[in-house]
Coordinates of N, CA and C in Angstrom, one line a residue:
X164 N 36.7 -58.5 46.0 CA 35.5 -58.3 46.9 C 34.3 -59.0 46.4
X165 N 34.4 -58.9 44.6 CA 33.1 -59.8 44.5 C 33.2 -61.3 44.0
X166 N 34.3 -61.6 44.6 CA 34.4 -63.3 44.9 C 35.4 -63.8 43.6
X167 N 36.1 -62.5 42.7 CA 36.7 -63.4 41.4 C 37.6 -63.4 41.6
X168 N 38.6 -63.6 40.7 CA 40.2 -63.6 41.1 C 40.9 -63.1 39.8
X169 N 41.3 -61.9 39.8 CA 41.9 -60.9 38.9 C 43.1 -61.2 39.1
X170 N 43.4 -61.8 37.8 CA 44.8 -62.4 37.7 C 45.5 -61.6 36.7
X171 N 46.3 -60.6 36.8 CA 47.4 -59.5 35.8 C 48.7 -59.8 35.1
X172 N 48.7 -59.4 34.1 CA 50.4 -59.9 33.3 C 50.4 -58.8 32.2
X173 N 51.6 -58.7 31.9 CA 51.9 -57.7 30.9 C 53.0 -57.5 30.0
X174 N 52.8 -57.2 29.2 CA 53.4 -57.3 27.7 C 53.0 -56.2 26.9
X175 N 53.7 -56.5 25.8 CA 53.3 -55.2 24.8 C 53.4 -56.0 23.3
X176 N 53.2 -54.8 22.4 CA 52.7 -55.8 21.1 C 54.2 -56.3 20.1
X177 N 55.6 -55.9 21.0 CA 57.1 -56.4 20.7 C 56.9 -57.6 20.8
X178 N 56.1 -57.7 22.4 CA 56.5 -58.7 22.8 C 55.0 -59.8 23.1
X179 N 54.4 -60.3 21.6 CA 53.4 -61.1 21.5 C 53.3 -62.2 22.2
X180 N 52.7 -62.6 23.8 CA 51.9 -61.6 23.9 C 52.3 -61.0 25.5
X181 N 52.2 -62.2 26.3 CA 52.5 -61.2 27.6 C 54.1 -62.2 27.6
X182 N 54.6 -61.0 28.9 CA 55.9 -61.1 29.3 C 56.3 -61.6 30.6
X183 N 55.2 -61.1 31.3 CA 55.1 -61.4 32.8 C 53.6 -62.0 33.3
X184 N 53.3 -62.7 34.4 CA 51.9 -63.3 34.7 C 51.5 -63.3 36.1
X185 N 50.8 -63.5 36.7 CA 50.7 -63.7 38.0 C 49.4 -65.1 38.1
X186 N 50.0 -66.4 38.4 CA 49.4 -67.3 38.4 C 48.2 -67.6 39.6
X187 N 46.9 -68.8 39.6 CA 46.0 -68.7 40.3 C 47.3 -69.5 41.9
X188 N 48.1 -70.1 41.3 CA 49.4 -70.6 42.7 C 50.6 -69.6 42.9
X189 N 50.8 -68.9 42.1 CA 51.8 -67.7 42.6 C 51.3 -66.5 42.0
X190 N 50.8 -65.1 43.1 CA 49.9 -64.1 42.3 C 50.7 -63.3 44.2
X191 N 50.7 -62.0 43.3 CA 50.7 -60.7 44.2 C 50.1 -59.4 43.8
X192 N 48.9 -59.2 44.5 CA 48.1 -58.1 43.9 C 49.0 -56.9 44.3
X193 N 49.2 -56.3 43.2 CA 49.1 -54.8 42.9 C 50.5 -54.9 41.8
X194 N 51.0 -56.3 41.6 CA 52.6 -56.7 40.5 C 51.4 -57.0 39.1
X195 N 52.6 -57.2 38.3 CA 51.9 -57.9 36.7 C 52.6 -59.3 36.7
X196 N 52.9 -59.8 38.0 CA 53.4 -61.2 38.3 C 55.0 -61.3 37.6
X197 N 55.3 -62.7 37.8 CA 56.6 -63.1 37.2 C 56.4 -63.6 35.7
X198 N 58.2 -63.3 35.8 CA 58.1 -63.5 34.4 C 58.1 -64.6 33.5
X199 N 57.0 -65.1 33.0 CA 56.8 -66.0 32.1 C 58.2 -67.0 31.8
X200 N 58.1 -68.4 31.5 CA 59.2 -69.3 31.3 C 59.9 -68.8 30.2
X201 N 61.1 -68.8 30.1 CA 61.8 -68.5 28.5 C 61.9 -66.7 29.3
X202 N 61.3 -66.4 29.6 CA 61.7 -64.5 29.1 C 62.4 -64.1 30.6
X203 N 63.7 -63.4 30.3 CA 63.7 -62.5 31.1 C 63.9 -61.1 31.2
X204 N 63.5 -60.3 32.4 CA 63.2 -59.2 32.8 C 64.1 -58.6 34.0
X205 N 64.7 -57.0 33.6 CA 65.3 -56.2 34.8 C 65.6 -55.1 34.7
X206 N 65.5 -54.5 35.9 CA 65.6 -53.2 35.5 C 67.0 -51.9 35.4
X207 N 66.4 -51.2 34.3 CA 68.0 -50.5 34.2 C 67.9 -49.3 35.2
X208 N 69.2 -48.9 34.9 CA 69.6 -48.1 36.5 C 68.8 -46.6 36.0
X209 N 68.2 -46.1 35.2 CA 66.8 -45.3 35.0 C 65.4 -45.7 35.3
X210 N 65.3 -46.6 35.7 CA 63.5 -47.3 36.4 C 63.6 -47.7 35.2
X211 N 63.7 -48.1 34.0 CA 63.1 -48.4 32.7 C 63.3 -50.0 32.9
X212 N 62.0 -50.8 32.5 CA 61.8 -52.1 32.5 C 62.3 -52.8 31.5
X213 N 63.4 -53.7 31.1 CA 63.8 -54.4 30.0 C 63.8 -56.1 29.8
X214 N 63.6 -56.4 29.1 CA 62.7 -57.6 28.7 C 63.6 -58.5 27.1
X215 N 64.0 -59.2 27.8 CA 64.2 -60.6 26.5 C 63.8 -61.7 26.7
X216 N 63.9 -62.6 25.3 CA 63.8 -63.8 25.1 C 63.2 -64.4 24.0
X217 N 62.8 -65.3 23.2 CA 62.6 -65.3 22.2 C 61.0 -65.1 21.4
X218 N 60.1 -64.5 22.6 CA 59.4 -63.6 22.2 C 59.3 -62.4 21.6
X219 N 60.4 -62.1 21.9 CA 60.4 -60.1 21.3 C 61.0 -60.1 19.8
X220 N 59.7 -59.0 19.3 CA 59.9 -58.6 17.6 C 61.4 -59.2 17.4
X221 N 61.7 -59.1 15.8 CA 62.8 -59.0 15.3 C 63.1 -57.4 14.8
X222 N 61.8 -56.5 14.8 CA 62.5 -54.8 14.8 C 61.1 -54.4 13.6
X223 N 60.6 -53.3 13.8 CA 59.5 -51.9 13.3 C 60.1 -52.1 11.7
X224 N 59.2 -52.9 10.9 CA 58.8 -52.1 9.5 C 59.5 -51.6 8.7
X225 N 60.6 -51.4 8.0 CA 61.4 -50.5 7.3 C 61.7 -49.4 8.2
X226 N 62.4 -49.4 9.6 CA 62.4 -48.6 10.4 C 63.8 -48.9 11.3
X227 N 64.9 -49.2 10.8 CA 66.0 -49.9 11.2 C 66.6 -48.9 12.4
X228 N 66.6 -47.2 12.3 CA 66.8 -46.3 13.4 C 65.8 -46.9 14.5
X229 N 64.7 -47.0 14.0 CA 63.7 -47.0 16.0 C 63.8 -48.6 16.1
X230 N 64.3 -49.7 15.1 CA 64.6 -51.1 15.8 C 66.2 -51.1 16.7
X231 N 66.4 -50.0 15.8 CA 68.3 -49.8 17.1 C 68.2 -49.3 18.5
X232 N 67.2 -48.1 18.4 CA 66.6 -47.5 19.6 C 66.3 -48.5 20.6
X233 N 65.6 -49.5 19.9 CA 64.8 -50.3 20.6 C 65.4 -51.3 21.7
X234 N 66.6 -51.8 21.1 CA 67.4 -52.6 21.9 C 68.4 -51.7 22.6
X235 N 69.6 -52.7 23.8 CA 70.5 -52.2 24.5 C 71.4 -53.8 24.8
X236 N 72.0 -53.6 24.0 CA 73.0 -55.1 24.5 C 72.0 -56.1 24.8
X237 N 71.1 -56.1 23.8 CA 70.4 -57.6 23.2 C 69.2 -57.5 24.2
X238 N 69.0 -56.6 24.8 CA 67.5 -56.2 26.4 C 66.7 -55.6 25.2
X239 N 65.3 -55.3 24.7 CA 64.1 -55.0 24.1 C 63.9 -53.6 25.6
X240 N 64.2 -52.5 25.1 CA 63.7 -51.3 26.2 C 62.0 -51.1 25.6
X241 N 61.6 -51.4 26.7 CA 60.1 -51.7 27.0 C 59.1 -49.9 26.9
X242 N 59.8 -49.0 27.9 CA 59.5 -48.0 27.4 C 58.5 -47.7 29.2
X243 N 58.2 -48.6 29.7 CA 57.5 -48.9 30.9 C 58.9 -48.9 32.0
X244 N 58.3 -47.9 33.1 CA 58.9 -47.6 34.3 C 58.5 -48.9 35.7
X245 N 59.3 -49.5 36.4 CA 58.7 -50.3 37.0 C 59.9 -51.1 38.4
X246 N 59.3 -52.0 38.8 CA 60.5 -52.5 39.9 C 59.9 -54.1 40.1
X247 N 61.3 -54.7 40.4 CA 61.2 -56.0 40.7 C 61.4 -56.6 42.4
X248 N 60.6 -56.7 42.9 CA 60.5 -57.4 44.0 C 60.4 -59.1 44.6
X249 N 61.2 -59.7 44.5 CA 60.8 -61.4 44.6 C 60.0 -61.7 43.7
X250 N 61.1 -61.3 42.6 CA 60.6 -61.6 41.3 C 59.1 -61.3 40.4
X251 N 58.3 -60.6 41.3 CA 57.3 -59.9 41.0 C 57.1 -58.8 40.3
X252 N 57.0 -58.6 39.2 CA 57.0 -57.0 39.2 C 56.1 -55.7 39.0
X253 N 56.0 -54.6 39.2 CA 55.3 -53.1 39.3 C 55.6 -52.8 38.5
X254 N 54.3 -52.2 37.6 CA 54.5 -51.4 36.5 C 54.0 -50.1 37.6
X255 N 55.2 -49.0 37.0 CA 54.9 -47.6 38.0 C 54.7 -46.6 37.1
X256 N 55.0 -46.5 35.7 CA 54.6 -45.5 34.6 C 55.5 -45.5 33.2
X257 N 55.3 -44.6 32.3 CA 56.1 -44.9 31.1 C 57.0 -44.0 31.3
X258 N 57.9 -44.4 30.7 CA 59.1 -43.3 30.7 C 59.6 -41.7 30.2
X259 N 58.6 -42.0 28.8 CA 57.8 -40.6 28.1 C 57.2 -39.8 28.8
X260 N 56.9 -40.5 29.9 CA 55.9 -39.2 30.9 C 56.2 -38.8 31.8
X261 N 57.6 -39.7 32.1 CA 58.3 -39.2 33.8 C 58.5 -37.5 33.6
X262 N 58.1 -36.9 34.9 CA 58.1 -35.5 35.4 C 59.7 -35.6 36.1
X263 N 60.4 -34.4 35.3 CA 61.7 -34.2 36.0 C 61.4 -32.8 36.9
X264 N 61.1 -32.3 38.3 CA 61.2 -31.2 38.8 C 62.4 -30.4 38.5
X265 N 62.2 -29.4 38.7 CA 63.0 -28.4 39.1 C 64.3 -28.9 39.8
X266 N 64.3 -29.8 40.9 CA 65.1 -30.0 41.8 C 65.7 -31.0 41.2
X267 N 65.5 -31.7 40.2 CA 66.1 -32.9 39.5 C 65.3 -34.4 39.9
X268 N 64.1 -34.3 40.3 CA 63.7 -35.2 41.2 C 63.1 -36.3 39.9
X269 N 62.5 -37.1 39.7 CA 62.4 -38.0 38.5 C 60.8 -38.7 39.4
X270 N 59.4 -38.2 38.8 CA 58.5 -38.7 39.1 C 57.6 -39.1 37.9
X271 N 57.0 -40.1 38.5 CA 55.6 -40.5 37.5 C 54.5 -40.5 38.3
X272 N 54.0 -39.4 37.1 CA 52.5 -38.8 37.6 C 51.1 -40.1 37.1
X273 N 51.6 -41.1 36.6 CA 51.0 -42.0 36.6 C 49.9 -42.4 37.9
X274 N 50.8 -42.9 38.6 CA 50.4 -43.4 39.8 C 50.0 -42.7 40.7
X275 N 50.1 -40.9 40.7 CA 49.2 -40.1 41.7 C 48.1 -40.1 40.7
X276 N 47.9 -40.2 39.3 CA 47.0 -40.2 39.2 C 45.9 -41.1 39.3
X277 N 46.5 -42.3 39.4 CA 45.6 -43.2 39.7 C 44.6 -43.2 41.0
X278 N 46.0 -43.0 41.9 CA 44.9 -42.6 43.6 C 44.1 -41.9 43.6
X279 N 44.6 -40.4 42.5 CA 43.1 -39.6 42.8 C 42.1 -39.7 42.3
X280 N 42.2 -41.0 41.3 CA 40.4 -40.9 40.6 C 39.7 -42.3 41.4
X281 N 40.5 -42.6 42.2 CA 40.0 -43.7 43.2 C 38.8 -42.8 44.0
X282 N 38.8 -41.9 44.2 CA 37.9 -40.8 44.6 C 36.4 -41.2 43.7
X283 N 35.3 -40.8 44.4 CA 33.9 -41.2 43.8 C 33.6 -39.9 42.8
X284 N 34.2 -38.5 43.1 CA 33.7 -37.8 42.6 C 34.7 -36.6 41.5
X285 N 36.2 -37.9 41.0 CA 36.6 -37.7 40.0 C 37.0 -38.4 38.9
X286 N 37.1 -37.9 37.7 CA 37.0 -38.7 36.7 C 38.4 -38.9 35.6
X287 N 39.2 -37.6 35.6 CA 40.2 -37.5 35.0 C 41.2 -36.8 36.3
X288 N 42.2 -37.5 36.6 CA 43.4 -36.1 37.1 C 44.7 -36.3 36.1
X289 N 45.0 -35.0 35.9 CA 46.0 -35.1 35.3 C 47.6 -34.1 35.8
X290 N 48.5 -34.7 36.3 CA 49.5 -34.1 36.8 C 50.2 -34.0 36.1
X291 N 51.3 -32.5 37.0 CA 52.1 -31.6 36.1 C 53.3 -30.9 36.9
X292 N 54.1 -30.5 36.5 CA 55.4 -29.9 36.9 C 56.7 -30.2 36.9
X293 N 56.5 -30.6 35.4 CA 58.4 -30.6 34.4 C 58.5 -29.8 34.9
X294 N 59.8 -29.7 35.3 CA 60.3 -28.5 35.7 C 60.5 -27.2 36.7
X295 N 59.6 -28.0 37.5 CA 59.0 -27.4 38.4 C 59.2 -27.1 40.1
X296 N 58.9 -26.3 40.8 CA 59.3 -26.6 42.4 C 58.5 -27.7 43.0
X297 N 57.2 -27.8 42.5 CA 56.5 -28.5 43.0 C 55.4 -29.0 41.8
X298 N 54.3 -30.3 42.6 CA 53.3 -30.9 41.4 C 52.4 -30.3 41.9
X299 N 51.3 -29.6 40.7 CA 49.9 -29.6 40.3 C 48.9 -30.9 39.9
X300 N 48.0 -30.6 40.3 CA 46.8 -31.4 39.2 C 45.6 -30.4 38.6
X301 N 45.2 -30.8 37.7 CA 43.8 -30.7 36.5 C 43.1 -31.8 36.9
X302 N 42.2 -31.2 37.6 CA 41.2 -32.5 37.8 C 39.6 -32.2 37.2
X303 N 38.8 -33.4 36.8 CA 37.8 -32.9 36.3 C 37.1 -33.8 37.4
X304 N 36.0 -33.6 37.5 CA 34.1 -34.2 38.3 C 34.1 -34.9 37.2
X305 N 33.7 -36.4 38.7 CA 33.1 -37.3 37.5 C 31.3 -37.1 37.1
X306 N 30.9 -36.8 35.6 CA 30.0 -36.5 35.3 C 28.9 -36.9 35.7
X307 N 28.8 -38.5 36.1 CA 27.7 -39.2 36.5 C 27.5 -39.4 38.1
X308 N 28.8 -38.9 38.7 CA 28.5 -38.7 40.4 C 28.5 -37.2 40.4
X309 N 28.6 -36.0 40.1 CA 28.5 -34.7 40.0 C 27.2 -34.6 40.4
X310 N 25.9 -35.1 40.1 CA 24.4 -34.8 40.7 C 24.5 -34.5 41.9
X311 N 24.8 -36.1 42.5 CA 25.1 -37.0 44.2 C 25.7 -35.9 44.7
X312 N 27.1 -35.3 44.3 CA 27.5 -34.9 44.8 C 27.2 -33.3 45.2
X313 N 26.0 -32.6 44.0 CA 25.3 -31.7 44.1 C 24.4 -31.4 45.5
X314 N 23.6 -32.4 45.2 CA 22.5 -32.5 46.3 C 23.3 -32.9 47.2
X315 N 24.1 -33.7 47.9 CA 24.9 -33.6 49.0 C 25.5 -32.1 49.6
X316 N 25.6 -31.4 48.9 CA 25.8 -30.0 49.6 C 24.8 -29.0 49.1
X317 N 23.9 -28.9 48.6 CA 22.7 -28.3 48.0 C 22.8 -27.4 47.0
X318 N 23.8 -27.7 46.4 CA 24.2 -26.3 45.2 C 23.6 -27.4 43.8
X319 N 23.4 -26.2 42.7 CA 22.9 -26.8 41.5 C 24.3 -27.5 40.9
X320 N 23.3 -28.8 40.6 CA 24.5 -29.4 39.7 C 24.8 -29.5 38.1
X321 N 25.3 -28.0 37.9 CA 26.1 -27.2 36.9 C 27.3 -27.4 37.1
X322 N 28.1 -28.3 36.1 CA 29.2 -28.4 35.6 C 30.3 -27.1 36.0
X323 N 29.6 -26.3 35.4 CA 30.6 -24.7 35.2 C 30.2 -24.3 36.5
X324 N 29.3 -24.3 37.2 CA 29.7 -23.6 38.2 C 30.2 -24.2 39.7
X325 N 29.9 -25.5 39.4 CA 30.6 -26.5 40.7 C 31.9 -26.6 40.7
X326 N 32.3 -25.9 39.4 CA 33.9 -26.1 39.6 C 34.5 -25.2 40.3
X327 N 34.0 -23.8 40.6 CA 34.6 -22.8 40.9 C 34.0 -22.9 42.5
X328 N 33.1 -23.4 43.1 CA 32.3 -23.3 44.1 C 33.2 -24.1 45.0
X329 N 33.6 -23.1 46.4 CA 34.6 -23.4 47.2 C 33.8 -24.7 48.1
X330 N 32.9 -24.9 48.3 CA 32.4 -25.9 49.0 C 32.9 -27.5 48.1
X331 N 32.6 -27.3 46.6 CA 32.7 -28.2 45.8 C 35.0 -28.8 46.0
X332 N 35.0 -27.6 46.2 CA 36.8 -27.7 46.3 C 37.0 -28.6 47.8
X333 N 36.7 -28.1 48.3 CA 37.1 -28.9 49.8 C 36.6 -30.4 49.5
X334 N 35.5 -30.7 49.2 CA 35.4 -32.2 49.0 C 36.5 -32.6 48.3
X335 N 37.4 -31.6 47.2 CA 37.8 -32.2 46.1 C 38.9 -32.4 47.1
X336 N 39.2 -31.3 47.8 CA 40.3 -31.5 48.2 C 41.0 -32.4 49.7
X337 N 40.0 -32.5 50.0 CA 40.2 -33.8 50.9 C 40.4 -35.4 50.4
X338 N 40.3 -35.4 48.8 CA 40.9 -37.0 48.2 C 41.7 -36.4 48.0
X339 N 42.7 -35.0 47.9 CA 43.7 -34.6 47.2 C 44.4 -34.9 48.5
X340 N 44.3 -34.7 49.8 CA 44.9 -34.8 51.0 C 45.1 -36.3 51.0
X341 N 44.2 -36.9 50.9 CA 43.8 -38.2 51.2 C 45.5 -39.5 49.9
X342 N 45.2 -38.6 49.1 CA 46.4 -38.9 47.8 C 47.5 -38.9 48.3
X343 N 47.9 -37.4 48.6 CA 49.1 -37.0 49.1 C 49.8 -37.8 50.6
X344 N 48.4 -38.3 51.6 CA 49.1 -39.5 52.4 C 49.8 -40.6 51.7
X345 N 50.0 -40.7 50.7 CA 50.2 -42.0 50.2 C 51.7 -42.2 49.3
X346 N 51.7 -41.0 49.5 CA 53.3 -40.5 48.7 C 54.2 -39.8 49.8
X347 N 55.3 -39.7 49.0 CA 56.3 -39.0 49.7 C 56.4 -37.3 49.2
X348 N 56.9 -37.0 50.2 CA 56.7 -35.3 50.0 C 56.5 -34.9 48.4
X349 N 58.0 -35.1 48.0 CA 58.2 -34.6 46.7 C 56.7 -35.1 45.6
X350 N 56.4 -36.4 45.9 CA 55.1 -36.0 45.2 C 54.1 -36.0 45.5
X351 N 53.9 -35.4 46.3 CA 52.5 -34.6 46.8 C 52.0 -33.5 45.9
X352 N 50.6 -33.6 45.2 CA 50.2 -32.3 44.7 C 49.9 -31.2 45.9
X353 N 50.2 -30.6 45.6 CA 50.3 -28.9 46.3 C 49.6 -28.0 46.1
X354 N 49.3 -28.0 44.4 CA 47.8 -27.0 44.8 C 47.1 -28.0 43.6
X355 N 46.0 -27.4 42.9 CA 45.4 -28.7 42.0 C 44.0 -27.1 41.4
X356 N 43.6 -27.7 40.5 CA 42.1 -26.5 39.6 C 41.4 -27.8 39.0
X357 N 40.2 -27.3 39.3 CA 38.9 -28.1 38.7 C 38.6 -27.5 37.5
X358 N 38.5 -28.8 36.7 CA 38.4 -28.3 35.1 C 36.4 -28.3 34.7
X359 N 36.0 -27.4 34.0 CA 34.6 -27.3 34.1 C 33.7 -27.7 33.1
X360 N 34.7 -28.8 32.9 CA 33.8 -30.3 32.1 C 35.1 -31.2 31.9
X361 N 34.5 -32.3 31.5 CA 35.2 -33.8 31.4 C 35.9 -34.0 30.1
X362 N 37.3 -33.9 30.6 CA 38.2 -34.1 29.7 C 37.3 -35.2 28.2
X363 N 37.5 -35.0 27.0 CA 37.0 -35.8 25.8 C 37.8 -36.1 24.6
X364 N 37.3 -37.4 24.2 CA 38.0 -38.1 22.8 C 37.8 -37.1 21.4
X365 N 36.4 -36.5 21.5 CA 36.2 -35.4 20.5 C 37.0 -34.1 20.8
X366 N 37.8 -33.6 21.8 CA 38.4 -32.8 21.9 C 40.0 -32.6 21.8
X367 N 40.0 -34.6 21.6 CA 41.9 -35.2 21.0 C 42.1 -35.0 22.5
X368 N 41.7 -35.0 23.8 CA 42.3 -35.0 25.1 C 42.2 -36.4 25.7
X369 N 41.5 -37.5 25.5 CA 41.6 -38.8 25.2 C 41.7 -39.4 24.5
X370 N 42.7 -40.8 24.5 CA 42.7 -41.7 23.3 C 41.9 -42.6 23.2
X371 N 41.2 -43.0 21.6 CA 40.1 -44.1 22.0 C 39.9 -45.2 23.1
X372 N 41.4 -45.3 23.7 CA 40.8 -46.4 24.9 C 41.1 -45.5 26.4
X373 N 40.7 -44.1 25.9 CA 40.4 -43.4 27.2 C 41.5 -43.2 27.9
X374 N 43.0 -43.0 27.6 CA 44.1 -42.6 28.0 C 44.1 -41.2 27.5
X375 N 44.8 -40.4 28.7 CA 45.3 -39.1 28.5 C 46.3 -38.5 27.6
X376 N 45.3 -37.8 26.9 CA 46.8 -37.4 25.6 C 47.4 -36.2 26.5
X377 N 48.4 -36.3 27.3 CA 49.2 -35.7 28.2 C 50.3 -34.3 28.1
X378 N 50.4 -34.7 26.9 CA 50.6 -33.3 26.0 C 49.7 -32.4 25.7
X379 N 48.7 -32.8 24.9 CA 47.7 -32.3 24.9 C 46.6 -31.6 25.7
X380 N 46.6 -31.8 26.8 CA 46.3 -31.4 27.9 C 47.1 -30.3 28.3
X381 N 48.8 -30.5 28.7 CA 49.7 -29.9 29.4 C 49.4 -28.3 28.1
X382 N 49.5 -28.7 26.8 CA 49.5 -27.4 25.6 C 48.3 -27.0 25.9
X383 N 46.7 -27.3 26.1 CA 45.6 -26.6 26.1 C 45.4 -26.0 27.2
X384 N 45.7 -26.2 28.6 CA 45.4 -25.7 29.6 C 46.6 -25.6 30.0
X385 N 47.5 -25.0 29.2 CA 49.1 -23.8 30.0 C 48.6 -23.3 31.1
X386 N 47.3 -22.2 30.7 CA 47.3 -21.2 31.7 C 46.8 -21.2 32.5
X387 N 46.0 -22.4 32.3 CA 45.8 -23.4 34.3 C 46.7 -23.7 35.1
X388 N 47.6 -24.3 34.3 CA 48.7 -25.0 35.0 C 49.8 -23.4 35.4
X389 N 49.8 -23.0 34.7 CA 50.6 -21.6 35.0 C 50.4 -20.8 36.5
X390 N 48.7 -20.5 36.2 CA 48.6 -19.8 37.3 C 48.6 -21.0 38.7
X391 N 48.6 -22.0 38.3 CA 48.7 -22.8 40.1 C 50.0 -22.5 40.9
X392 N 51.0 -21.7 39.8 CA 52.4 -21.3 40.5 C 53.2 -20.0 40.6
X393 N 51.3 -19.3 40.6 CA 51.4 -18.0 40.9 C 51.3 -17.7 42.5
X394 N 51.6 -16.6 42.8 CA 51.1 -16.2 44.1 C 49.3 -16.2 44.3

């Protein structure tokens, strides 16, 4: 929109440095492009992205168990969930974080979470329901649109108490609606709780480049996530 051209590829630190590209002559927005000359890429019958060629490590450190881990009949398992389309491909989430329901269903809460912080007036969501009938979110206000969004419905803008304030919910919950168009049933959040400040790095709930420690979260606020599958 502002006239540049965001060009995506991706790799990891096996595989110094990227693996895949999307060029200013062959590019498809919303892939990490194709894959680079020399390497190839595909996927195993678990969504898991696998990657050779004579870029990838020779194997971790005095660490010969996680360099065995690492390979599968000479493929580098990447650890990233994803799909290949005319040779393009989607990164859709890590593997470590896929949510298995209740029903056996295999989701990455990745990607709903992305939709819902596309929203102006959130800053973290974080989804949940290993094991579950259905998905939750933990969502927090983003701190610096929480005023706007104060004075927009005339209530004070207090952290702690905009989160509990049912006016403040229906805005939330109309990007939660807005999300849930965008998916398929199974992952639709279904109910969701406003958390009453912004997830923090000083609190070990982000990592210094501002990724969700997702455990950490899921262990501090159990009893958030508990009661969203109460009566």
């Amino acid at each position: 929109a502002s006239g540049v051209t965001v060009l995506e590829g991706w790799g990891l630190s096996e595989s110094p440095a990227a693996g895949t590209l999307n060029t200013v002559r062959e590019r498809r927005i919303g892939t990490v492009g194709r894959p680079l000359p020399g390497v190839d890429v595909r996927i195993a019958d678990d969504g898991e992205i696998l990657m050779r060629g004579p870029h990838i490590f020779d194997g971790y450190l005095k660490d010969a168990r996680a360099t065995e881990e690492a390979f599968t009949d000479g493929w580098f398992r990447t650890g990233d969930i994803g799909s290949l389309q005319d040779g393009f491909l989607t990164i859709t989430g890590r593997k470590k974080e896929l949510i298995i329901t209740s029903s056996g269903k295999n989701i990455s809460p990745a990607n709903i979470e992305t939709v819902l912080k596309e929203s102006r007036w959130i800053s973290q969501a974080v989804v949940y329901g290993d094991n579950r009938p259905y998905l939750v979110a933990l969502i927090t206000l983003d701190p610096e649109e929480a005023p706007a969004l104060a004075a927009q419905l005339g209530i004070e803008p207090d952290s702690s108490s905009m989160a509990g304030d049912e006016r403040v919910r229906a805005v939330i919950g109309k990007s939660v609606d807005e999300t849930n168009a965008r998916f398929a049933r199974i992952e639709q959040v279904k109910r969701f709780a406003i958390l009453d400040r912004d997830l923090t790095q000083a609190e070990g709930e982000l990592t210094p480049t501002l990724k969700v420690r997702r455990k950490v979260v899921y262990d501090k606020f159990a009893d958030i996530f508990d009661a969203l599958y109460t009566d």
